[in-house]
Amino acid sequence: MALVQIDELDRELITLLSRDARVSNRKVASELGVTEGTVRGRIKRLQQDGLIAFTAITSFNTIDRSRLAFISVQADVQRVREIAREIADMPLINAVMITMGQFNILALCLFDELDYLIELASDRILAIAGVQHIETSIAVKTLKYNARMARITARAIQEDDEEAA
Amino acid sequence: MTQSIPLDAIDRKIIEHLRTHGRASNQQIAELLGLTATTVSSRIRRMEEANQLRVVAVSDFSAHGFNCLMRVMVEVDGRPASQVAAALAEFPEVFATHLVTGRYDIDMLVALHGLEDLPGLLLDKFSQVDGIRALVPSVVVDIVKYQFDVAPIEAKS
């Protein structure tokens, strides 16, 4: 992983925008004691470097698919990257990580009906060549989840927006 | 707890646009959807006040110096799993804690600056929490996909 160079001002900017991204550059500038141009330039650089992205987060009761499942996969070690990619391309899958340990892939899925989950896990993921075993567990309670931190992918990066205000 | 409000098709279109363009101006969104900027602004405010929407900057793990992610599954014994999970969620390194069905009772995601932080975290912190029979850590070696825009929303302070 590339070493990231960010300074104290970047950190303050990230903290401020992680509370509300729709504040004006002017307001951010006056709160941090810098010029609007500095704020604009810093935001642009952080976006270009893939360190921040601006997005909408909705609560579980806002969307239809409001249940979270953890699908743990034991996959053929030689094909683990391909298998992980294949799972990631499935529509209901929100996250896929390659891990070392008892399971070598963790897939997270937001679903609504149990039928969907069963179809996805048993009919689709288990059917992939090289998948030996899966274990599915359903989150019954979320005690903590920090959505302000993530892996930012190219898809999420948008640079052409004007400030919100 | 705040009562959730029903969202209509226009609300959903506004949310969809904000997912990828969180800092688009009210005017830009209004033009795209054939609305007025005032309508866009008041609908966003209404959803925010009901704690159903936040428009935020999401930062990469690496921006916080976290270069190592771990999944830790926990088997609980002799103490309610929700109490153990609440105690584990107190550690700042833990950024996701879920009570789950199945072989393990708790599934966590943990962010570390590096692997050298692992022994201290597992032996001096997690292991000291009462009610844990087994900790099963696995290091995340690659993140193939990470799309999380649904989360519990805390009330605005």
Coordinates of C-alpha atoms in Angstrom, one line a residue:
Chain A
M1 CA 0.0 0.0 0.0
A2 CA 1.3 3.4 -0.9
L3 CA 2.4 5.7 1.9
V4 CA 0.0 8.5 2.3
Q5 CA 1.2 12.1 2.9
I6 CA -1.4 14.2 4.6
D7 CA -0.9 17.0 7.1
E8 CA -2.8 18.4 10.0
L9 CA -4.9 20.7 7.8
D10 CA -6.0 17.8 5.6
R11 CA -7.0 15.9 8.8
E12 CA -9.0 18.8 10.1
L13 CA -10.7 19.2 6.7
I14 CA -11.6 15.5 6.6
T15 CA -13.0 15.6 10.1
L16 CA -15.1 18.7 9.3
L17 CA -16.5 17.2 6.0
S18 CA -17.1 13.8 7.5
R19 CA -19.8 15.4 9.7
D20 CA -21.5 17.3 6.8
A21 CA -20.2 17.3 3.2
R22 CA -22.6 20.0 2.0
V23 CA -21.1 23.0 3.8
S24 CA -19.7 25.7 1.6
N25 CA -16.0 26.2 1.0
R26 CA -16.4 29.6 2.5
K27 CA -17.7 28.3 5.8
V28 CA -15.0 25.6 5.9
A29 CA -12.4 28.2 5.1
S30 CA -13.5 30.5 7.9
E31 CA -13.7 27.6 10.4
L32 CA -10.2 26.4 9.6
G33 CA -8.7 29.9 9.2
V34 CA -7.5 29.5 5.6
T35 CA -8.6 30.9 2.2
E36 CA -11.4 29.4 0.0
G37 CA -8.8 28.7 -2.6
T38 CA -6.8 26.5 -0.2
V39 CA -10.0 24.6 0.8
R40 CA -10.9 24.0 -2.9
G41 CA -7.4 22.9 -3.8
R42 CA -7.0 20.6 -0.8
I43 CA -10.4 18.9 -1.4
K44 CA -9.5 18.4 -5.1
R45 CA -6.2 16.8 -4.2
L46 CA -7.7 14.5 -1.5
Q47 CA -10.3 13.4 -4.1
Q48 CA -7.8 12.8 -6.8
D49 CA -5.6 10.8 -4.5
G50 CA -8.6 8.6 -3.6
L51 CA -8.4 9.6 0.0
I52 CA -11.9 11.0 0.3
A53 CA -15.2 10.7 -1.6
F54 CA -18.5 12.5 -1.0
T55 CA -21.5 10.3 -0.6
A56 CA -24.9 9.9 0.8
I57 CA -25.3 7.5 3.8
T58 CA -28.8 6.2 4.5
S59 CA -30.1 4.5 7.6
F60 CA -31.2 0.8 7.5
N61 CA -34.8 1.8 7.7
T62 CA -34.6 4.0 4.6
I63 CA -33.8 1.3 2.0
D64 CA -35.5 -2.0 1.2
R65 CA -32.5 -4.2 1.8
S66 CA -32.0 -3.7 5.5
R67 CA -30.4 -6.9 6.7
L68 CA -26.7 -7.7 6.7
A69 CA -25.3 -11.1 6.1
F70 CA -21.7 -12.3 6.4
I71 CA -20.8 -15.0 3.9
S72 CA -17.6 -16.8 4.8
V73 CA -16.1 -18.8 1.9
Q74 CA -13.4 -21.5 1.8
A75 CA -12.1 -21.3 -1.8
D76 CA -9.4 -23.0 -3.7
V77 CA -6.2 -21.0 -2.8
Q78 CA -4.9 -20.9 -6.3
R79 CA -8.1 -19.3 -7.6
V80 CA -8.9 -17.1 -4.7
R81 CA -8.6 -13.8 -6.5
E82 CA -10.8 -14.9 -9.5
I83 CA -13.4 -16.3 -7.1
A84 CA -13.4 -13.1 -5.0
R85 CA -13.9 -11.0 -8.2
E86 CA -16.7 -13.3 -9.4
I87 CA -18.5 -12.9 -6.0
A88 CA -17.9 -9.1 -6.1
D89 CA -19.7 -8.9 -9.4
M90 CA -22.9 -10.3 -8.0
P91 CA -25.6 -7.7 -7.6
L92 CA -26.4 -7.9 -3.9
I93 CA -22.8 -8.1 -2.7
N94 CA -21.6 -4.9 -0.9
A95 CA -18.1 -5.9 0.1
V96 CA -15.6 -8.6 -0.6
M97 CA -12.3 -9.1 1.2
I98 CA -9.7 -11.7 0.8
T99 CA -8.5 -12.9 4.2
M100 CA -6.0 -15.3 5.7
G101 CA -7.3 -17.9 8.2
Q102 CA -10.1 -20.3 8.5
F103 CA -11.9 -18.7 5.5
N104 CA -10.2 -17.0 2.7
I105 CA -13.0 -14.8 1.4
L106 CA -15.5 -12.7 3.4
A107 CA -18.5 -11.4 1.4
L108 CA -21.0 -9.0 2.9
C109 CA -24.5 -8.7 1.6
L110 CA -27.4 -6.5 2.3
F111 CA -30.7 -8.3 1.7
D112 CA -34.4 -8.1 2.5
E113 CA -35.9 -11.5 2.0
L114 CA -34.2 -14.7 3.3
D115 CA -35.0 -16.3 -0.1
Y116 CA -32.6 -13.9 -1.8
L117 CA -29.8 -14.7 0.6
I118 CA -30.3 -18.4 0.2
E119 CA -30.4 -18.1 -3.5
L120 CA -27.2 -16.0 -3.5
A121 CA -25.2 -18.1 -1.0
S122 CA -26.3 -21.6 -1.8
D123 CA -27.2 -21.4 -5.5
R124 CA -24.7 -18.9 -6.8
I125 CA -21.6 -18.6 -4.6
L126 CA -21.5 -22.3 -3.6
A127 CA -21.8 -23.2 -7.3
I128 CA -18.6 -21.4 -8.3
A129 CA -15.9 -23.8 -9.3
G130 CA -13.3 -23.8 -6.6
V131 CA -15.6 -22.9 -3.8
Q132 CA -15.4 -25.7 -1.2
H133 CA -17.5 -24.6 1.7
I134 CA -19.5 -21.5 2.8
E135 CA -20.9 -20.4 6.1
T136 CA -23.6 -17.7 6.2
S137 CA -24.4 -15.7 9.3
I138 CA -26.9 -13.0 9.7
A139 CA -26.2 -9.8 11.7
V140 CA -29.0 -9.6 14.4
K141 CA -27.7 -6.4 15.9
T142 CA -25.2 -3.7 14.9
L143 CA -23.4 -2.3 17.9
K144 CA -20.9 -0.2 16.0
Y145 CA -20.3 0.7 12.4
N146 CA -18.2 3.6 11.3
A147 CA -19.3 4.4 7.7
R148 CA -17.1 7.4 7.5
M149 CA -14.1 5.2 6.8
A150 CA -13.9 2.9 3.8
R151 CA -11.8 1.6 0.9
I152 CA -12.4 4.3 -1.7
T153 CA -12.5 2.8 -5.2
A154 CA -12.2 4.6 -8.5
R155 CA -16.0 4.3 -9.1
A156 CA -16.7 6.5 -6.1
I157 CA -14.4 9.3 -7.1
Q158 CA -16.1 12.4 -8.6
E159 CA -14.1 15.5 -9.1
D160 CA -16.3 17.7 -11.2
D161 CA -18.7 18.9 -8.6
E162 CA -19.1 22.4 -7.4
E163 CA -19.5 23.1 -3.8
A164 CA -22.9 22.4 -2.4
A165 CA -24.1 25.8 -1.0
Chain B
M1 CA -36.0 7.3 18.7
T2 CA -37.0 9.4 15.7
Q3 CA -39.9 8.1 13.7
S4 CA -38.9 7.2 10.2
I5 CA -40.5 9.2 7.4
P6 CA -41.8 7.6 4.1
L7 CA -39.7 8.6 1.1
D8 CA -41.1 9.1 -2.3
A9 CA -39.6 8.6 -5.8
I10 CA -38.2 12.2 -5.8
D11 CA -36.4 11.7 -2.5
R12 CA -34.9 8.5 -3.8
K13 CA -33.7 10.2 -6.9
I14 CA -32.0 12.9 -4.9
I15 CA -30.4 10.2 -2.7
E16 CA -29.1 8.3 -5.8
H17 CA -27.5 11.5 -7.1
L18 CA -25.9 12.3 -3.8
R19 CA -24.4 8.8 -3.5
T20 CA -21.9 9.7 -6.3
H21 CA -22.1 13.5 -6.2
G22 CA -22.3 14.4 -2.5
R23 CA -21.2 18.0 -3.0
A24 CA -23.4 18.8 -6.1
S25 CA -25.2 22.1 -5.5
N26 CA -28.9 22.2 -4.9
Q27 CA -29.2 24.0 -8.2
Q28 CA -27.3 21.3 -10.1
I29 CA -29.6 18.6 -8.6
A30 CA -32.7 20.7 -9.2
E31 CA -31.8 21.1 -12.9
L32 CA -31.1 17.4 -13.3
L33 CA -34.4 16.3 -11.8
G34 CA -36.6 19.2 -13.0
L35 CA -37.2 20.6 -9.5
T36 CA -36.4 23.9 -7.8
A37 CA -33.3 24.4 -5.7
T38 CA -35.6 25.2 -2.7
T39 CA -37.4 21.8 -3.1
V40 CA -34.1 20.0 -3.2
S41 CA -32.8 21.8 -0.2
S42 CA -35.9 21.2 1.9
R43 CA -36.2 17.5 1.0
I44 CA -32.5 16.9 2.0
R45 CA -33.0 18.8 5.2
R46 CA -36.2 16.8 6.0
M47 CA -34.4 13.4 5.5
E48 CA -31.5 14.6 7.6
E49 CA -33.7 15.7 10.4
A50 CA -35.4 12.3 10.4
N51 CA -31.9 10.7 10.8
Q52 CA -32.4 8.8 7.5
L53 CA -29.7 10.6 5.5
R54 CA -26.3 12.1 5.9
V55 CA -24.2 13.5 3.2
V56 CA -20.6 13.2 4.3
A57 CA -17.0 12.8 3.3
V58 CA -15.9 9.2 3.5
S59 CA -12.2 8.8 3.9
D60 CA -10.0 5.9 2.9
F61 CA -8.5 3.7 5.6
S62 CA -5.1 4.9 4.5
A63 CA -5.9 8.5 5.2
H64 CA -6.0 7.5 8.8
G65 CA -2.8 5.6 8.6
F66 CA -4.6 2.3 8.9
N67 CA -2.7 -0.1 6.6
C68 CA -3.9 -3.3 8.0
L69 CA -7.5 -4.5 8.4
M70 CA -8.6 -7.6 10.3
R71 CA -11.7 -9.6 10.7
V72 CA -12.1 -11.0 14.2
M73 CA -14.8 -13.5 15.1
V74 CA -15.6 -14.1 18.7
E75 CA -17.0 -17.0 20.7
V76 CA -18.7 -15.9 23.9
D77 CA -19.1 -18.0 27.0
G78 CA -20.7 -17.2 30.4
R79 CA -21.8 -13.6 29.6
P80 CA -24.5 -12.2 27.4
A81 CA -23.0 -11.7 23.9
S82 CA -24.5 -8.2 23.6
Q83 CA -22.5 -7.1 26.7
V84 CA -19.2 -8.6 25.4
A85 CA -19.9 -6.9 22.0
A86 CA -20.5 -3.6 23.7
A87 CA -17.3 -3.9 25.6
L88 CA -15.3 -4.8 22.4
A89 CA -17.0 -1.9 20.5
E90 CA -15.4 0.5 23.0
F91 CA -11.9 0.0 21.5
P92 CA -11.2 2.6 18.9
E93 CA -9.5 0.1 16.6
V94 CA -12.8 -1.7 16.2
F95 CA -14.9 0.0 13.5
A96 CA -17.6 -2.6 13.1
T97 CA -19.2 -4.8 15.6
H98 CA -22.1 -7.1 14.8
L99 CA -24.0 -9.8 16.8
V100 CA -24.4 -12.6 14.4
T101 CA -26.1 -16.0 14.1
G102 CA -24.0 -19.2 13.5
R103 CA -20.9 -20.7 14.9
Y104 CA -19.5 -17.4 16.3
D105 CA -21.4 -14.9 18.3
I106 CA -19.7 -11.6 17.3
D107 CA -18.1 -10.5 14.0
M108 CA -15.9 -7.5 14.1
L109 CA -13.8 -5.5 11.7
V110 CA -10.6 -3.9 13.1
A111 CA -8.3 -1.3 11.6
L112 CA -4.6 -1.3 12.6
H113 CA -1.6 0.9 11.7
G114 CA 0.4 -2.2 11.1
L115 CA 0.8 -5.9 12.0
E116 CA 3.1 -4.9 14.9
D117 CA 0.0 -3.5 16.7
L118 CA -1.7 -7.0 16.7
P119 CA -0.2 -8.7 19.8
G120 CA -1.1 -5.7 22.0
L121 CA -4.6 -5.5 20.7
L122 CA -5.3 -9.2 20.9
L123 CA -3.5 -10.1 24.2
D124 CA -3.7 -6.9 26.2
K125 CA -7.0 -5.5 25.1
F126 CA -9.5 -8.0 23.5
S127 CA -8.4 -10.9 25.7
Q128 CA -9.0 -8.9 28.9
V129 CA -12.7 -8.5 28.2
D130 CA -14.7 -11.0 30.3
G131 CA -16.8 -13.6 28.6
I132 CA -14.6 -14.5 25.6
R133 CA -14.0 -18.1 25.0
A134 CA -12.2 -17.8 21.6
L135 CA -11.0 -15.0 19.3
V136 CA -10.5 -16.0 15.7
P137 CA -8.6 -13.3 13.8
S138 CA -8.0 -13.2 10.1
V139 CA -5.9 -10.6 8.3
V140 CA -7.5 -8.9 5.3
V141 CA -5.0 -9.2 2.5
D142 CA -7.0 -7.6 -0.2
I143 CA -10.3 -5.6 -0.5
V144 CA -11.9 -6.5 -3.8
K145 CA -15.1 -4.5 -3.2
Y146 CA -16.2 -2.1 -0.5
Q147 CA -19.5 -0.3 -1.0
F148 CA -21.1 0.7 2.2
D149 CA -23.5 3.5 2.1
V150 CA -26.1 2.1 4.5
A151 CA -25.3 2.4 8.2
P152 CA -26.9 3.2 11.5
I153 CA -27.3 7.0 11.7
E154 CA -26.6 8.8 14.9
A155 CA -28.5 11.9 15.8
K156 CA -26.8 15.1 14.9
S157 CA -25.0 16.6 17.8

